[in-house]
GROMACS .gro file of C-alpha atoms in nm:
model
  264
    1UNK     CA    1  -2.404  -3.461   3.777
    2UNK     CA    2  -2.194  -3.203   3.958
    3UNK     CA    3  -2.268  -3.158   4.326
    4UNK     CA    4  -2.328  -2.796   4.419
    5UNK     CA    5  -2.333  -2.629   4.759
    6UNK     CA    6  -2.426  -2.268   4.684
    7UNK     CA    7  -2.653  -2.316   4.381
    8UNK     CA    8  -2.892  -2.569   4.234
    9UNK     CA    9  -2.900  -2.678   3.870
   10UNK     CA   10  -3.168  -2.864   3.685
   11UNK     CA   11  -3.280  -2.913   3.328
   12UNK     CA   12  -3.654  -2.884   3.273
   13UNK     CA   13  -3.745  -2.942   2.910
   14UNK     CA   14  -3.548  -2.695   2.696
   15UNK     CA   15  -3.450  -2.480   2.995
   16UNK     CA   16  -3.160  -2.507   3.237
   17UNK     CA   17  -3.265  -2.350   3.567
   18UNK     CA   18  -2.974  -2.210   3.768
   19UNK     CA   19  -3.071  -2.100   4.119
   20UNK     CA   20  -2.847  -1.913   4.362
   21UNK     CA   21  -2.921  -2.102   4.683
   22UNK     CA   22  -2.801  -1.892   4.976
   23UNK     CA   23  -3.130  -1.747   5.105
   24UNK     CA   24  -2.988  -1.695   5.456
   25UNK     CA   25  -2.747  -1.444   5.299
   26UNK     CA   26  -3.012  -1.302   5.062
   27UNK     CA   27  -2.843  -1.502   4.786
   28UNK     CA   28  -2.527  -1.294   4.809
   29UNK     CA   29  -2.239  -1.465   4.631
   30UNK     CA   30  -1.901  -1.565   4.768
   31UNK     CA   31  -1.613  -1.696   4.559
   32UNK     CA   32  -1.746  -2.052   4.570
   33UNK     CA   33  -2.089  -1.937   4.450
   34UNK     CA   34  -1.938  -1.766   4.147
   35UNK     CA   35  -1.729  -2.072   4.067
   36UNK     CA   36  -2.037  -2.295   4.081
   37UNK     CA   37  -2.236  -2.055   3.863
   38UNK     CA   38  -1.960  -2.071   3.602
   39UNK     CA   39  -1.971  -2.452   3.608
   40UNK     CA   40  -2.349  -2.451   3.572
   41UNK     CA   41  -2.349  -2.211   3.278
   42UNK     CA   42  -2.080  -2.417   3.105
   43UNK     CA   43  -2.286  -2.731   3.161
   44UNK     CA   44  -2.586  -2.561   3.003
   45UNK     CA   45  -2.369  -2.444   2.712
   46UNK     CA   46  -2.249  -2.799   2.646
   47UNK     CA   47  -2.594  -2.961   2.677
   48UNK     CA   48  -2.762  -2.980   2.335
   49UNK     CA   49  -3.100  -3.030   2.504
   50UNK     CA   50  -3.075  -2.686   2.667
   51UNK     CA   51  -3.192  -2.399   2.448
   52UNK     CA   52  -3.230  -2.128   2.712
   53UNK     CA   53  -3.095  -2.066   3.062
   54UNK     CA   54  -3.296  -1.926   3.353
   55UNK     CA   55  -3.110  -1.756   3.637
   56UNK     CA   56  -3.301  -1.699   3.961
   57UNK     CA   57  -3.263  -1.696   4.339
   58UNK     CA   58  -3.390  -1.926   4.614
   59UNK     CA   59  -3.673  -1.809   4.837
   60UNK     CA   60  -3.903  -1.511   4.805
   61UNK     CA   61  -3.687  -1.229   4.941
   62UNK     CA   62  -3.391  -1.199   4.707
   63UNK     CA   63  -3.274  -1.272   4.355
   64UNK     CA   64  -2.918  -1.178   4.449
   65UNK     CA   65  -2.770  -0.902   4.664
   66UNK     CA   66  -2.424  -0.913   4.508
   67UNK     CA   67  -2.098  -0.995   4.678
   68UNK     CA   68  -2.119  -1.127   5.032
   69UNK     CA   69  -2.011  -0.817   5.223
   70UNK     CA   70  -2.027  -1.004   5.556
   71UNK     CA   71  -1.778  -1.257   5.420
   72UNK     CA   72  -1.554  -0.972   5.303
   73UNK     CA   73  -1.574  -0.804   5.645
   74UNK     CA   74  -1.488  -1.130   5.821
   75UNK     CA   75  -1.200  -1.251   5.602
   76UNK     CA   76  -1.101  -0.957   5.381
   77UNK     CA   77  -1.202  -1.148   5.068
   78UNK     CA   78  -1.486  -1.355   4.924
   79UNK     CA   79  -1.361  -1.686   5.056
   80UNK     CA   80  -1.160  -1.975   4.911
   81UNK     CA   81  -1.210  -2.113   4.560
   82UNK     CA   82  -1.070  -2.406   4.366
   83UNK     CA   83  -0.891  -2.170   4.127
   84UNK     CA   84  -0.766  -1.940   4.400
   85UNK     CA   85  -0.935  -1.648   4.224
   86UNK     CA   86  -1.260  -1.454   4.262
   87UNK     CA   87  -1.396  -1.497   3.910
   88UNK     CA   88  -1.692  -1.261   3.893
   89UNK     CA   89  -1.555  -1.096   3.578
   90UNK     CA   90  -1.541  -1.435   3.406
   91UNK     CA   91  -1.901  -1.503   3.507
   92UNK     CA   92  -2.010  -1.172   3.353
   93UNK     CA   93  -1.840  -1.260   3.026
   94UNK     CA   94  -1.982  -1.612   3.030
   95UNK     CA   95  -2.341  -1.485   3.061
   96UNK     CA   96  -2.275  -1.279   2.749
   97UNK     CA   97  -2.078  -1.544   2.561
   98UNK     CA   98  -2.296  -1.852   2.616
   99UNK     CA   99  -2.467  -1.888   2.274
  100UNK     CA  100  -2.812  -1.937   2.426
  101UNK     CA  101  -3.052  -1.672   2.559
  102UNK     CA  102  -3.023  -1.618   2.934
  103UNK     CA  103  -3.341  -1.518   3.120
  104UNK     CA  104  -3.321  -1.355   3.463
  105UNK     CA  105  -3.624  -1.445   3.675
  106UNK     CA  106  -3.599  -1.179   3.946
  107UNK     CA  107  -3.793  -1.303   4.248
  108UNK     CA  108  -3.702  -1.036   4.502
  109UNK     CA  109  -3.420  -0.792   4.571
  110UNK     CA  110  -3.164  -0.750   4.291
  111UNK     CA  111  -2.903  -0.506   4.416
  112UNK     CA  112  -2.529  -0.457   4.388
  113UNK     CA  113  -2.359  -0.735   4.198
  114UNK     CA  114  -2.694  -0.914   4.177
  115UNK     CA  115  -2.831  -0.618   3.984
  116UNK     CA  116  -2.538  -0.646   3.745
  117UNK     CA  117  -2.615  -1.014   3.683
  118UNK     CA  118  -2.974  -0.948   3.577
  119UNK     CA  119  -2.869  -0.654   3.357
  120UNK     CA  120  -2.626  -0.880   3.171
  121UNK     CA  121  -2.894  -1.142   3.101
  122UNK     CA  122  -3.064  -1.126   2.762
  123UNK     CA  123  -3.413  -1.091   2.911
  124UNK     CA  124  -3.543  -1.006   3.257
  125UNK     CA  125  -3.878  -1.114   3.396
  126UNK     CA  126  -3.960  -0.957   3.730
  127UNK     CA  127  -4.192  -1.059   4.008
  128UNK     CA  128  -4.426  -0.785   4.127
  129UNK     CA  129  -4.229  -0.799   4.454
  130UNK     CA  130  -3.890  -0.742   4.290
  131UNK     CA  131  -3.669  -0.448   4.383
  132UNK     CA  132  -3.378  -0.316   4.182
  133UNK     CA  133  -3.083  -0.092   4.262
  134UNK     CA  134  -2.717  -0.046   4.338
  135UNK     CA  135  -2.541  -0.045   4.674
  136UNK     CA  136  -2.171  -0.028   4.590
  137UNK     CA  137  -2.095   0.332   4.692
  138UNK     CA  138  -2.277   0.268   5.021
  139UNK     CA  139  -2.064  -0.036   5.115
  140UNK     CA  140  -1.732   0.056   4.958
  141UNK     CA  141  -1.758  -0.126   4.626
  142UNK     CA  142  -1.826  -0.053   4.259
  143UNK     CA  143  -1.849  -0.208   3.914
  144UNK     CA  144  -1.696   0.035   3.667
  145UNK     CA  145  -1.715  -0.220   3.385
  146UNK     CA  146  -2.028  -0.391   3.254
  147UNK     CA  147  -2.217  -0.297   3.569
  148UNK     CA  148  -2.207   0.072   3.482
  149UNK     CA  149  -2.113   0.106   3.114
  150UNK     CA  150  -2.355  -0.159   2.990
  151UNK     CA  151  -2.625  -0.042   3.230
  152UNK     CA  152  -2.605   0.299   3.062
  153UNK     CA  153  -2.679   0.129   2.727
  154UNK     CA  154  -2.986  -0.033   2.881
  155UNK     CA  155  -3.146   0.260   3.065
  156UNK     CA  156  -2.952   0.564   2.941
  157UNK     CA  157  -2.678   0.772   3.100
  158UNK     CA  158  -2.897   0.980   3.333
  159UNK     CA  159  -3.079   0.682   3.483
  160UNK     CA  160  -2.758   0.477   3.514
  161UNK     CA  161  -2.587   0.759   3.703
  162UNK     CA  162  -2.892   0.798   3.926
  163UNK     CA  163  -2.891   0.426   4.006
  164UNK     CA  164  -2.523   0.430   4.102
  165UNK     CA  165  -2.490   0.770   4.268
  166UNK     CA  166  -2.801   0.753   4.488
  167UNK     CA  167  -2.821   0.379   4.569
  168UNK     CA  168  -3.200   0.389   4.582
  169UNK     CA  169  -3.423   0.087   4.526
  170UNK     CA  170  -3.684   0.084   4.250
  171UNK     CA  171  -3.994  -0.130   4.221
  172UNK     CA  172  -4.068  -0.364   3.934
  173UNK     CA  173  -4.316  -0.128   3.765
  174UNK     CA  174  -4.055   0.151   3.758
  175UNK     CA  175  -3.791  -0.092   3.629
  176UNK     CA  176  -4.021  -0.199   3.347
  177UNK     CA  177  -4.098   0.163   3.258
  178UNK     CA  178  -3.725   0.238   3.236
  179UNK     CA  179  -3.658  -0.065   3.014
  180UNK     CA  180  -3.458  -0.234   3.289
  181UNK     CA  181  -3.690  -0.538   3.275
  182UNK     CA  182  -3.898  -0.682   2.992
  183UNK     CA  183  -4.217  -0.750   3.187
  184UNK     CA  184  -4.362  -0.799   3.533
  185UNK     CA  185  -4.570  -1.095   3.654
  186UNK     CA  186  -4.728  -1.205   3.985
  187UNK     CA  187  -4.479  -1.368   4.220
  188UNK     CA  188  -4.644  -1.710   4.204
  189UNK     CA  189  -4.618  -1.713   3.824
  190UNK     CA  190  -4.257  -1.602   3.788
  191UNK     CA  191  -4.081  -1.931   3.725
  192UNK     CA  192  -4.367  -2.067   3.514
  193UNK     CA  193  -4.349  -1.754   3.300
  194UNK     CA  194  -3.972  -1.788   3.261
  195UNK     CA  195  -4.011  -2.151   3.157
  196UNK     CA  196  -4.285  -2.057   2.911
  197UNK     CA  197  -4.053  -1.799   2.755
  198UNK     CA  198  -3.777  -2.061   2.738
  199UNK     CA  199  -4.018  -2.296   2.558
  200UNK     CA  200  -4.106  -2.018   2.315
  201UNK     CA  201  -3.736  -1.960   2.250
  202UNK     CA  202  -3.691  -2.335   2.192
  203UNK     CA  203  -3.925  -2.312   1.893
  204UNK     CA  204  -3.679  -2.080   1.718
  205UNK     CA  205  -3.368  -2.167   1.518
  206UNK     CA  206  -3.082  -2.201   1.769
  207UNK     CA  207  -2.823  -2.100   1.510
  208UNK     CA  208  -3.001  -1.776   1.426
  209UNK     CA  209  -3.038  -1.696   1.796
  210UNK     CA  210  -2.666  -1.758   1.849
  211UNK     CA  211  -2.577  -1.519   1.567
  212UNK     CA  212  -2.825  -1.259   1.692
  213UNK     CA  213  -2.685  -1.273   2.046
  214UNK     CA  214  -2.331  -1.236   1.914
  215UNK     CA  215  -2.443  -0.945   1.697
  216UNK     CA  216  -2.605  -0.765   1.990
  217UNK     CA  217  -2.293  -0.827   2.199
  218UNK     CA  218  -2.056  -0.701   1.929
  219UNK     CA  219  -2.166  -0.343   1.988
  220UNK     CA  220  -2.057  -0.353   2.352
  221UNK     CA  221  -1.780  -0.614   2.356
  222UNK     CA  222  -1.521  -0.340   2.401
  223UNK     CA  223  -1.664  -0.297   2.751
  224UNK     CA  224  -1.490  -0.623   2.846
  225UNK     CA  225  -1.168  -0.422   2.854
  226UNK     CA  226  -1.328  -0.175   3.091
  227UNK     CA  227  -1.446  -0.469   3.301
  228UNK     CA  228  -1.092  -0.607   3.333
  229UNK     CA  229  -0.964  -0.264   3.437
  230UNK     CA  230  -1.252  -0.217   3.680
  231UNK     CA  231  -1.203  -0.556   3.846
  232UNK     CA  232  -0.833  -0.484   3.897
  233UNK     CA  233  -0.919  -0.146   4.048
  234UNK     CA  234  -1.187  -0.299   4.269
  235UNK     CA  235  -0.945  -0.559   4.401
  236UNK     CA  236  -0.711  -0.281   4.512
  237UNK     CA  237  -0.988  -0.057   4.645
  238UNK     CA  238  -1.156  -0.321   4.862
  239UNK     CA  239  -0.830  -0.361   5.055
  240UNK     CA  240  -0.790   0.013   5.108
  241UNK     CA  241  -0.902   0.182   5.434
  242UNK     CA  242  -1.196   0.340   5.248
  243UNK     CA  243  -1.311   0.008   5.104
  244UNK     CA  244  -1.267  -0.169   5.436
  245UNK     CA  245  -1.474   0.098   5.611
  246UNK     CA  246  -1.771   0.024   5.385
  247UNK     CA  247  -1.760  -0.349   5.452
  248UNK     CA  248  -1.709  -0.301   5.827
  249UNK     CA  249  -2.000  -0.058   5.853
  250UNK     CA  250  -2.229  -0.301   5.672
  251UNK     CA  251  -2.130  -0.588   5.901
  252UNK     CA  252  -2.172  -0.370   6.210
  253UNK     CA  253  -2.509  -0.233   6.086
  254UNK     CA  254  -2.402   0.131   6.107
  255UNK     CA  255  -2.361   0.415   5.863
  256UNK     CA  256  -2.014   0.426   5.705
  257UNK     CA  257  -1.797   0.733   5.763
  258UNK     CA  258  -1.633   0.822   5.432
  259UNK     CA  259  -1.578   1.188   5.525
  260UNK     CA  260  -1.201   1.158   5.561
  261UNK     CA  261  -1.165   1.029   5.204
  262UNK     CA  262  -1.335   1.318   5.020
  263UNK     CA  263  -1.006   1.471   4.899
  264UNK     CA  264  -0.798   1.153   4.911
   0.00000   0.00000   0.00000
């Protein structure tokens, strides 16, 4: 069994439960977190006993708040990794490619890169206390790949642009009405509900589910090219003065001043 620092991984019946375990940072991910998530998803892929994967966050406050902006403000990056790379793009593709349904159990705030993770999952079950939204333009970051293009397929162009341009937070009932989540349950029933759905999935033919997932993905697989382009652009942007201003403002708990970059 692999030892993890930033996540926990357990197999409960037909479900692998992957939990981002950084509650002190609202389950924001650093490079190490992403690397461990990739290992966990690959373990679930290889385990014939696992027929569905549940992704959730530790604690009651947050599912995931995206990249650790404090880490980026402190070191200029998302911290060291075994590979030497920040592999968030590979995690996105893995969530789509793993031939088993992935269920997001959103237990609190899902914003920024955390919002992207739940959108990429096959199903989303939300706690009544869950909040959804984007924060990238507020902190000097963006996801111009799956995080925007695929989101538009899920909720439509107008809603996707609203989510990104305004950086508001939306409650679980609104998210369900928009088709951003499948259904909403009381907070104390969230994980039980996700496991019940995993058990229901386990009653189905795994081969047919694999083909169905690949068929659904085929319509949007071209967005992987956009994701590669977007990640390259983001890497450059986060090291620019404008990107650094967003991270610094977040760490210093002040409003960022992007005024000088309007016509840049």
